[in-house]
Short mmCIF file of C-alpha atoms in Angstrom, two decimals:
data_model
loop_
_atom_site.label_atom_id
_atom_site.label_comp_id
_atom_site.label_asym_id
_atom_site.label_seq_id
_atom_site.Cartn_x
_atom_site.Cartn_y
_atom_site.Cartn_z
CA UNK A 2 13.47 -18.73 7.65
CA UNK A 3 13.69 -15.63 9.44
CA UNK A 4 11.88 -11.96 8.10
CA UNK A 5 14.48 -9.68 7.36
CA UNK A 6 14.56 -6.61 9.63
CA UNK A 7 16.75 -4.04 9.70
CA UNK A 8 15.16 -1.69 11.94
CA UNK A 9 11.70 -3.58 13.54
CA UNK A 10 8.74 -1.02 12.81
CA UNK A 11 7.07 -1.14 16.47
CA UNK A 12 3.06 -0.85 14.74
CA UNK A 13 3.63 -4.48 12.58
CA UNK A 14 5.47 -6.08 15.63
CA UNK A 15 2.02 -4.85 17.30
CA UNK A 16 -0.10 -5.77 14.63
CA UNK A 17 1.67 -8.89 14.91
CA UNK A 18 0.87 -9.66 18.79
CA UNK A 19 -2.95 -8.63 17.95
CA UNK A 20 -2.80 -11.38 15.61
CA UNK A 21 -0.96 -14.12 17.24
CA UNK A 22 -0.34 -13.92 21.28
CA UNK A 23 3.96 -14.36 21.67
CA UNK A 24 4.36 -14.14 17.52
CA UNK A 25 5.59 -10.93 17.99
CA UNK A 26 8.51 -11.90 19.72
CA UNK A 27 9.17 -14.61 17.99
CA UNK A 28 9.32 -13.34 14.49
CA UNK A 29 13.09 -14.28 13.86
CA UNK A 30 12.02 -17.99 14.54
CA UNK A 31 9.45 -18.30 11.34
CA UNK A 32 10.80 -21.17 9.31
CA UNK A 33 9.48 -21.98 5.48
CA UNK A 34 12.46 -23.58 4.50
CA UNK A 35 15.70 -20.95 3.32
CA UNK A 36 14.40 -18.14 1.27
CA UNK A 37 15.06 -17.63 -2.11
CA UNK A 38 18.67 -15.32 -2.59
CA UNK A 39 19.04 -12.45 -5.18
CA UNK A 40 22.44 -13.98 -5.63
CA UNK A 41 20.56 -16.59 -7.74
CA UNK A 42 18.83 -14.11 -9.73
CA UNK A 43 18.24 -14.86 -13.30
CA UNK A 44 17.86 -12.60 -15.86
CA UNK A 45 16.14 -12.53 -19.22
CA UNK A 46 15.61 -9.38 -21.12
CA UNK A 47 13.22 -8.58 -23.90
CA UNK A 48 14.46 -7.78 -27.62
CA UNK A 49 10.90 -6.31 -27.93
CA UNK A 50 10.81 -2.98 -25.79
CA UNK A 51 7.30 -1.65 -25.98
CA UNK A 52 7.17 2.06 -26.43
CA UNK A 53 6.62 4.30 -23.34
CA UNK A 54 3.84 6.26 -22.66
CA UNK A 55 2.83 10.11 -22.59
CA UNK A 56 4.29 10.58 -19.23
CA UNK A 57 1.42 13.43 -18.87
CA UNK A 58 -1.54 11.18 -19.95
CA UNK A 59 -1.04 8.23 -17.20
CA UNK A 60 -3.57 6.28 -16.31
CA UNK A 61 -3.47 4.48 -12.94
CA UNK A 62 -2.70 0.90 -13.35
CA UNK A 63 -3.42 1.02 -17.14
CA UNK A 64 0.11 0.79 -18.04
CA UNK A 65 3.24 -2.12 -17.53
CA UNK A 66 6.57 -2.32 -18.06
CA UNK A 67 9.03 -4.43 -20.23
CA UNK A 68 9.69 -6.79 -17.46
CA UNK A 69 8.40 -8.91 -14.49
CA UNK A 70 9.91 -10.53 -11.72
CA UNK A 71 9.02 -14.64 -10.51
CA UNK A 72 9.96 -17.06 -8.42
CA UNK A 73 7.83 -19.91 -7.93
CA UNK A 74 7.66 -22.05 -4.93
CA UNK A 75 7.03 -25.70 -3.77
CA UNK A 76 6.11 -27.30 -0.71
CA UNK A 77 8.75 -30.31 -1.09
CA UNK A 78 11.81 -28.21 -2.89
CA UNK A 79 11.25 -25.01 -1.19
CA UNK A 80 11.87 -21.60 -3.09
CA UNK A 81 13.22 -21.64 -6.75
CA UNK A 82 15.51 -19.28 -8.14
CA UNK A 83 14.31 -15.38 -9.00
CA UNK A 84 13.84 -14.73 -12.35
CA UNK A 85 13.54 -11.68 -14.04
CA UNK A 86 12.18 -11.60 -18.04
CA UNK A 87 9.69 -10.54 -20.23
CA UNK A 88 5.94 -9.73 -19.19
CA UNK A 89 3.74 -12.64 -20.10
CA UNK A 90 1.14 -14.48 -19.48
CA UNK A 91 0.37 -16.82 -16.71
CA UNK A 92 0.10 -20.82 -17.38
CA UNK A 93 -1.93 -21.84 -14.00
CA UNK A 94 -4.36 -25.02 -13.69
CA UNK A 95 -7.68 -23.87 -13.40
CA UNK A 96 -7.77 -26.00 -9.84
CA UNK A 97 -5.22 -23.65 -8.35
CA UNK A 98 -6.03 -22.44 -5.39
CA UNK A 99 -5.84 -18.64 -5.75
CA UNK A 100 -9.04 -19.07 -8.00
CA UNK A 101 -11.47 -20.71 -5.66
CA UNK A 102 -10.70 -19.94 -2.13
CA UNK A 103 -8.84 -16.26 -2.95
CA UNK A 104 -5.17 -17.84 -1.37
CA UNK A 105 -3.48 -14.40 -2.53
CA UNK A 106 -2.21 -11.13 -1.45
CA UNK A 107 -0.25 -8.14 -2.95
CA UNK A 108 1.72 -5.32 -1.90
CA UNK A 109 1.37 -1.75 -3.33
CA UNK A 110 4.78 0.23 -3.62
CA UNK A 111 6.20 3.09 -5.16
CA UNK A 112 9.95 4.03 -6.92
CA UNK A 113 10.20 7.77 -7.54
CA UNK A 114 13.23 9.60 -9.89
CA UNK A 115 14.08 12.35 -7.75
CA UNK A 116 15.38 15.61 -8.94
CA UNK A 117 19.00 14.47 -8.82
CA UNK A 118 17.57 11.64 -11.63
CA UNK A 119 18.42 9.13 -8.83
CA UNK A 120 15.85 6.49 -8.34
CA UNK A 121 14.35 5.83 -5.06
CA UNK A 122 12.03 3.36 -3.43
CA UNK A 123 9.85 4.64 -0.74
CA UNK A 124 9.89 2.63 2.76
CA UNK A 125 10.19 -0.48 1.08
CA UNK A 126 10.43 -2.89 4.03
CA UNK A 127 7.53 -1.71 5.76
CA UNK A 128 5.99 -3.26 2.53
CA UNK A 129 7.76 -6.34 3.66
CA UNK A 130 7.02 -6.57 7.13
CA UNK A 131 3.44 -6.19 5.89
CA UNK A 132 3.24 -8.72 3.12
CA UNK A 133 4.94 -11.31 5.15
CA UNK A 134 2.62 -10.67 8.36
CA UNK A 135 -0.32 -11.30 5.46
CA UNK A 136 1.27 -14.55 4.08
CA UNK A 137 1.65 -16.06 7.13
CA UNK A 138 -2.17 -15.25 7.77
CA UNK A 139 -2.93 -16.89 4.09
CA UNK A 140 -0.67 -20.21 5.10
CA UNK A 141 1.52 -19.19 2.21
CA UNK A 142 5.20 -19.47 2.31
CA UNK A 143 7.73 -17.07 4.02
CA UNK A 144 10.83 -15.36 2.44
CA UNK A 145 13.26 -12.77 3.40
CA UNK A 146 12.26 -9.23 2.87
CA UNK A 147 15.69 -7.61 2.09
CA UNK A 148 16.21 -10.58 -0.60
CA UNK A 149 13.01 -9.85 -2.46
CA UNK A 150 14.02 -5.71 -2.34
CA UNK A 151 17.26 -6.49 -4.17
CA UNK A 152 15.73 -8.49 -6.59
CA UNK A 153 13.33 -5.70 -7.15
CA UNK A 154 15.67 -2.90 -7.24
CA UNK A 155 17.34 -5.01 -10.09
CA UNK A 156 13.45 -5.30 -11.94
CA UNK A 157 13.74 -1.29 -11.50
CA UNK A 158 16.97 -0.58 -12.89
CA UNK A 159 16.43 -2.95 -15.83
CA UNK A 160 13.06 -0.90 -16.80
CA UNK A 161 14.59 2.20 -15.38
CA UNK A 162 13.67 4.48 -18.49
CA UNK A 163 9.96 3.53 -17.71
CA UNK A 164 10.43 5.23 -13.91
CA UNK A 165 8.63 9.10 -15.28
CA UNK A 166 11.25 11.78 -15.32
CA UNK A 167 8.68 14.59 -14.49
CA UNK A 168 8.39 15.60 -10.66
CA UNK A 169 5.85 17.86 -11.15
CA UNK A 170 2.66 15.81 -10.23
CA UNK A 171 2.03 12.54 -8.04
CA UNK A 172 4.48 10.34 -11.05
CA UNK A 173 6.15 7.06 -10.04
CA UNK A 174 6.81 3.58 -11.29
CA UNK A 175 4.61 1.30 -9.43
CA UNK A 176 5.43 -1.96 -8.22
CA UNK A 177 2.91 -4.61 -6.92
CA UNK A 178 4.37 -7.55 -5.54
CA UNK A 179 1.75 -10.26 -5.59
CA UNK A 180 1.53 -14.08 -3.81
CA UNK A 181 -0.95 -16.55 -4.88
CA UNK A 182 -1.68 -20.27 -4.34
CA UNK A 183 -1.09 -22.34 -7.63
CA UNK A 184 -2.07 -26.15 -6.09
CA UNK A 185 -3.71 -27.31 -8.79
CA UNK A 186 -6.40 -29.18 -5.71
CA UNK A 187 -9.83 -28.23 -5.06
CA UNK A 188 -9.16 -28.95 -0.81
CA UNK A 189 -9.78 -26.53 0.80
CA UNK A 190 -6.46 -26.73 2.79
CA UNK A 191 -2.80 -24.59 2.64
CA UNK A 192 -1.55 -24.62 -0.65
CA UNK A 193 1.49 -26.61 -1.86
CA UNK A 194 2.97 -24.30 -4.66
CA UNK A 195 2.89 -20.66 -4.57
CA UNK A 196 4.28 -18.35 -6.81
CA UNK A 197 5.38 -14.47 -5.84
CA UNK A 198 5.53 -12.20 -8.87
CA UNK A 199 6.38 -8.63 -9.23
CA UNK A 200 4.77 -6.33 -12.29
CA UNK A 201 5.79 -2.68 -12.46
CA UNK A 202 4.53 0.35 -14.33
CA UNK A 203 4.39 3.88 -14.82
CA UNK A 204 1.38 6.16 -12.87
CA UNK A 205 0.30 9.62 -12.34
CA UNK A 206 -2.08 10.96 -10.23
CA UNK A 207 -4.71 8.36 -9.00
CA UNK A 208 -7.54 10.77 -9.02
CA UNK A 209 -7.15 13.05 -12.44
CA UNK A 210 -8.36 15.87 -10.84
CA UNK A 211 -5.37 15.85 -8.33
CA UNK A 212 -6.24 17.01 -4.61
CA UNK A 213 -9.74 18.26 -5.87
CA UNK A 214 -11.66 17.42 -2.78
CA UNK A 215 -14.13 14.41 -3.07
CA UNK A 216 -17.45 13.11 -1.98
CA UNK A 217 -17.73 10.05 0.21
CA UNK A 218 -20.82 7.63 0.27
CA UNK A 219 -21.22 6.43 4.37
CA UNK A 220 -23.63 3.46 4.55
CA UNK A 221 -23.73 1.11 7.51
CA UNK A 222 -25.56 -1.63 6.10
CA UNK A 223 -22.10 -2.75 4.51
CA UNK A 224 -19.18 -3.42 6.17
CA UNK A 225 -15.70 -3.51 5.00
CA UNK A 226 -14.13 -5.80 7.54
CA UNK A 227 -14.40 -6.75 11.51
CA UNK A 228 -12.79 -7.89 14.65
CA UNK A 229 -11.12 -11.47 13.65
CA UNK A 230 -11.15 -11.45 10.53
CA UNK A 231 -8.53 -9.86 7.56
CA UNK A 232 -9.13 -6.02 7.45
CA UNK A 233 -5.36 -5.64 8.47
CA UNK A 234 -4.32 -8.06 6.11
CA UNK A 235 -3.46 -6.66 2.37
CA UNK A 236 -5.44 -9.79 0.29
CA UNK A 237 -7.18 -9.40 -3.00
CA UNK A 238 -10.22 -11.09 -0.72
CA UNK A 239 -10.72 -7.79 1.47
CA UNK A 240 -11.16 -5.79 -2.46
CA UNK A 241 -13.80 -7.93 -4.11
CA UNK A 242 -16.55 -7.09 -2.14
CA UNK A 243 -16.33 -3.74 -1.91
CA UNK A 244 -16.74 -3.29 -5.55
CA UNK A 245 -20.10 -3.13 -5.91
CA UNK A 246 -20.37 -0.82 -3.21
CA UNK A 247 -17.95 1.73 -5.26
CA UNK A 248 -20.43 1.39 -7.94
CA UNK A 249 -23.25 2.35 -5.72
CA UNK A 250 -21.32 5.32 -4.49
CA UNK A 251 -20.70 6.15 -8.34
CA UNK A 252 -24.26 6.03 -9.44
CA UNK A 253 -25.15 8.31 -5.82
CA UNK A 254 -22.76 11.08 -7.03
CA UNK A 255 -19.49 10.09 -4.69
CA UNK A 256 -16.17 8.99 -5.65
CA UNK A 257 -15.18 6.86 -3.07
CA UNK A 258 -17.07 4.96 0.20
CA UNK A 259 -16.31 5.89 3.62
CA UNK A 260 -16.21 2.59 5.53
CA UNK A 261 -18.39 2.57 9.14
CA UNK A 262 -18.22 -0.48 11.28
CA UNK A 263 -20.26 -1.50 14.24
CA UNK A 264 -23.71 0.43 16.25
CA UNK A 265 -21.86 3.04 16.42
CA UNK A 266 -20.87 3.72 13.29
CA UNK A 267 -17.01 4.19 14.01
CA UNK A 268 -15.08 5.81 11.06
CA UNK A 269 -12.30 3.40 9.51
CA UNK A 270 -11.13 3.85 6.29
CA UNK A 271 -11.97 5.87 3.01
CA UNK A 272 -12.16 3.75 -0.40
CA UNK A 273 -8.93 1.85 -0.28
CA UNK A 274 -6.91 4.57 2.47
CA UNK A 275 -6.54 4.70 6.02
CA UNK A 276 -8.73 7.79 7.37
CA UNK A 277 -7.72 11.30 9.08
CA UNK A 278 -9.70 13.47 11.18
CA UNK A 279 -8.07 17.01 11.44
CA UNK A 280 -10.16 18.98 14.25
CA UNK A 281 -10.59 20.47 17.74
CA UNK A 282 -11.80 17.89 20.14
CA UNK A 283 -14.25 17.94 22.84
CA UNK A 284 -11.16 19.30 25.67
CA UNK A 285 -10.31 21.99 23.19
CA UNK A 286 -7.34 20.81 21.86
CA UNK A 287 -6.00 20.57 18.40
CA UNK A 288 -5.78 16.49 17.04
CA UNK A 289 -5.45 14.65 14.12
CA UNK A 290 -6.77 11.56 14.80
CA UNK A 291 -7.29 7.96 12.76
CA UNK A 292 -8.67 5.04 13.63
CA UNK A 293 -6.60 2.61 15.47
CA UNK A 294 -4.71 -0.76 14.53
CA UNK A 295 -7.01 -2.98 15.81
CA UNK A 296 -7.40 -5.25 13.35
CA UNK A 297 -10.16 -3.56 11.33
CA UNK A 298 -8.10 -1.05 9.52
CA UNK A 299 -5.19 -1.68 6.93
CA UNK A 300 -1.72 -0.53 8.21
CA UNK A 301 -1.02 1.96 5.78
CA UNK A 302 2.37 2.58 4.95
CA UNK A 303 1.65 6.47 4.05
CA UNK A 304 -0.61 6.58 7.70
CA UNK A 305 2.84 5.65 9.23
CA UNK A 306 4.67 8.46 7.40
CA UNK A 307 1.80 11.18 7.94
CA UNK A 308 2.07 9.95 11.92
CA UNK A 309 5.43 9.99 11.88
CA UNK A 310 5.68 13.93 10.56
CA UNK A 311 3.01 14.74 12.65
CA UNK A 312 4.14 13.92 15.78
CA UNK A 313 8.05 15.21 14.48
CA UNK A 314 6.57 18.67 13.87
CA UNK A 315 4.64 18.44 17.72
CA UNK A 316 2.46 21.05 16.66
CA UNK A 317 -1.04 19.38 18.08
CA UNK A 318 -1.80 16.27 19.08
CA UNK A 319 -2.04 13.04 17.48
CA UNK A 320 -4.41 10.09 18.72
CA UNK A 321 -4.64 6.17 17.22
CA UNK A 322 -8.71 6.38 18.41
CA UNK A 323 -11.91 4.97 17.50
CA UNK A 324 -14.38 8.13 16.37
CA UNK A 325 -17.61 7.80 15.60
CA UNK A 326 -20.09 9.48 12.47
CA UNK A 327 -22.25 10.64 15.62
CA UNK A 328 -18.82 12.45 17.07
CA UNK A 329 -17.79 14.28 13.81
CA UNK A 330 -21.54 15.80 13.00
CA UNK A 331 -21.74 17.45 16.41
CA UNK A 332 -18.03 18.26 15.89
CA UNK A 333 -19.21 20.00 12.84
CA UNK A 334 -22.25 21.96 14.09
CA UNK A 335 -19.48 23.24 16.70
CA UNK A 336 -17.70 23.80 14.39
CA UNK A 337 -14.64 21.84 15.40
CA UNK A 338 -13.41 20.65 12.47
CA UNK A 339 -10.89 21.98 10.22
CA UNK A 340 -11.09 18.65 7.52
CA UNK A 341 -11.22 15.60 6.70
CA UNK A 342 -8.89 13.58 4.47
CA UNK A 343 -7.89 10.09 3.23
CA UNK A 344 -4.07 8.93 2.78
CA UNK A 345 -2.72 5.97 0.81
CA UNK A 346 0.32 4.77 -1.45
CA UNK A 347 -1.81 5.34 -4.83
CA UNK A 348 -3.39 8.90 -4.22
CA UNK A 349 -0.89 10.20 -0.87
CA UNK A 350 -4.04 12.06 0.23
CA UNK A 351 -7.37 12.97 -0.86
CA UNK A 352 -9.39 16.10 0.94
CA UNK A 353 -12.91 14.97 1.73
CA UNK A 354 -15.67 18.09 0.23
CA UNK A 355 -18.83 16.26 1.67
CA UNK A 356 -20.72 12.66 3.11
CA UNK A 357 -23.87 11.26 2.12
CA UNK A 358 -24.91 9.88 5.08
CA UNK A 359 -28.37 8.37 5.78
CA UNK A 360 -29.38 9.67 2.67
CA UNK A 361 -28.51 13.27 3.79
CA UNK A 362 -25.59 15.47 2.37
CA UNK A 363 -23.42 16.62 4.92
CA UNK A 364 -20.64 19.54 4.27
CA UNK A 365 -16.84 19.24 5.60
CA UNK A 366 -14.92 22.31 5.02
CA UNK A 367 -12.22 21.93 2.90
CA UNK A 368 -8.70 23.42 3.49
CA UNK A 369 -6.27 26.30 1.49
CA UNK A 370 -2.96 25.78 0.19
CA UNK A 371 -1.82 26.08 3.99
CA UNK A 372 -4.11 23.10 5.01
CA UNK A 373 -2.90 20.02 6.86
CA UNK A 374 -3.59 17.63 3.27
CA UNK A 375 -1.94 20.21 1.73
CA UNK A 376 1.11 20.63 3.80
CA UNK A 377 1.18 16.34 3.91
CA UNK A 378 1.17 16.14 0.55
CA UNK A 379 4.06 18.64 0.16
CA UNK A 380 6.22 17.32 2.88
CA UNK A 381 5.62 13.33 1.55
CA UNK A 382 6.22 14.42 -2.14
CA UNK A 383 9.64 16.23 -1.18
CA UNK A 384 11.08 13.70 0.51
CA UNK A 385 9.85 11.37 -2.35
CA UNK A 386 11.58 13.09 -5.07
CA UNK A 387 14.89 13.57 -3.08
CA UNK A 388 13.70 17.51 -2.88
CA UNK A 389 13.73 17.26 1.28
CA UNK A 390 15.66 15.19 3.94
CA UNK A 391 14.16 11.85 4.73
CA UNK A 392 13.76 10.20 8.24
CA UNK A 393 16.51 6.98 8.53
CA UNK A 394 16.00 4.38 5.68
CA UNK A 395 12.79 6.22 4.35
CA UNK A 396 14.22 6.37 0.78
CA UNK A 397 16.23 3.29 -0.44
CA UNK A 398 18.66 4.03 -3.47
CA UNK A 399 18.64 1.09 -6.19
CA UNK A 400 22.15 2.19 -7.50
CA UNK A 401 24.12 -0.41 -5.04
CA UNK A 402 21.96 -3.00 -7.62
CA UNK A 403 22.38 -0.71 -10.27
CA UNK A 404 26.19 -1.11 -10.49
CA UNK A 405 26.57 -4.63 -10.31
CA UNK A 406 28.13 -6.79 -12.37
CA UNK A 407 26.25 -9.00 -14.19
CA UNK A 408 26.42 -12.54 -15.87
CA UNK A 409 23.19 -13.89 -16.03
CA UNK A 410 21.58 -11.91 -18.81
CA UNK A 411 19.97 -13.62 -21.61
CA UNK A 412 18.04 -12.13 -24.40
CA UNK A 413 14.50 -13.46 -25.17
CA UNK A 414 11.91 -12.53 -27.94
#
């Protein structure tokens, strides 16, 4: 059962390589069985609509819509039918896999209402590529991308009045797709039944204080993933641990944790984002530079945009290189750098104010309304809302689902 590509995105093919020699070029090959078709979409809608909430008192993650999306899958009968009905609930054997040996993963995806009040999702299939490359690392069952976007678009269209209306913050309906391991079997082993469900709901700004630069805690004595192992995988497995961590960071006066891995203390990722380095390297030149996809760091679909316009607006250069804590400080007392910022689906990006690193404070400078963050978030917002062009297949329209007929709608309680 093959992914479904429309246009291969060359950094998960890569990713793909690093993580299986030839898999790469064999990706139209993968066989699970036939996926599961929005064609056989089911549909169930509440008689109990929940009331929405203040659209300017959002709280990240806090808040769901009407609706859900399921389909459940079995290791001798293959994938069931979608189904789309009411939020409820979860009836799982306390065996199931997903519980003891973390067999799960998720996705994290945005729909925006632009200012035309047309509905958009934002580079959906690089969500796809990515889940898919993370199932196949769990041993859970594959399915075709483009079949699991329609049946989502649909999810968004019913719940449409729960996508915000106002454009003038970070507001979206959030979707996170999520795969887990239901064998009810204590083995450790690939699981027989999965299920894939979809939740949705309303969010502002991740951060309430907006682009209000933050403070980073930098400790090497933890580690948030290595060479080999699932950094560059999205599973619920690489979020546990850092948890306590965050906590620590929260009781030493910073907001998030600035990942360092290895002697050398290279800088990966910020919290849950990919990293950026805006500055004036050793030869003098302008860069923006992030750490590489080695394996360590997630591939963030918002690093791929910020890349993307960076390199489209060939204005300095951009690097995919390892840096190093040691290479920023003396960057700093040259002062080379112009800031430092993080970038991810939930926040876009996040200016960086200052590090406390081995337990001393160290001060970034922290960009204008005509800084680099700045201008990102600008450009990524406006092509979000519909407000700016959009590279080829950036923005998907749900209104070819939104128009179609359908027969399969029953009402439930």
């Amino acid at each position: 059962m093959a992914i479904c590509v429309r246009k291969p995105c060359v950094g998960f093919r890569s990713l793909l390589q690093f993580f299986r020699p030839g898999l790469a070029s064999q990706t139209s090959s993968f066989k699970s069985g036939p996926s599961f078709k929005y064609e056989d979409l089911q549909i169930t809608l509440t008689t109990n609509p929940k009331p929405k909430p203040d659209v300017d008192k959002l709280v990240f993650g806090r808040h769901h819509s009407d609706h859900m999306l399921t389909v459940e899958w079995d290791n001798d009968k293959g994938w069931g039918k979608p189904h789309i009905q009411p939020v409820k609930n979860l009836s799982i054997h306390p065996a199931a896999k997903v519980f003891h040996y973390a067999v799960e993963l998720f996705e994290g995806m945005k729909s925006y209402r632009g200012h035309d009040d047309k509905i958009r999702l934002f580079r959906p299939m690089e969500n796809m590529e990515r889940m898919v490359m993370s199932a196949e690392r769990a041993c859970l069952p594959l399915f075709d991308g483009r079949e699991l976007i329609q049946c989502m678009k649909k999810l968004v269209t019913i719940d449409a009045d729960w996508v915000p209306h106002s454009t003038e913050v970070a507001n979206a309906l959030y979707l996170r797709p999520t795969f887990i391991g239901t064998e009810p079997c204590l083995g450790v082993a690939r699981s027989k039944n999965a299920l894939l469900y979809v939740l949705t709901g309303p969010v502002g700004p991740y951060y309430p204080t907006g682009l209000k630069p933050v403070n980073l805690l930098a400790d090497p004595t933890y580690a948030r993933a290595w060479p080999g192992g699932c950094g560059m995988f999205k599973m619920g497995s690489n979020y546990a641990p850092t948890i306590a961590v965050q906590d620590l960071a929260e009781d030493r006066g910073c907001q998030q944790v600035l990942w360092l891995y290895g002697d050398n203390h290279e800088m990966t990722e910020v919290g849950t984002m990919n990293l950026f380095l805006h500055w004036i390297n050793k030869n003098g030149e302008e860069e923006l530079i992030t750490a590489p996809l080695n394996g360590i760091v997630l591939p963030g679909i918002t690093r791929s945009s910020l890349l993307h316009l960076a390199k489209k607006w060939n204005e300095f250069k951009v690097s995919e290189e390892i840096y190093t804590m040691e290479e920023m400080i003396q960057a700093l007392q040259e002062n080379r750098v112009i800031e430092l910022f993080g970038a991810g689906t939930a926040a876009v990006v996040s200016p960086v104010a200052r590090i406390l690193y081995n337990d001393d404070w160290i001060d970034l400078p922290v960009g204008d309304k005509e800084s680099l963050t700045q201008r990102f978030y600008n450009e990524l917002t406006d092509i979000q809302y519909g407000k700016k062009p959009c590279p080829s297949n950036w923005m998907e329209d749900i209104d070819d689902i939104k128009n179609s007929s359908d027969d399969r709608v029953n009402m439930s309680g």
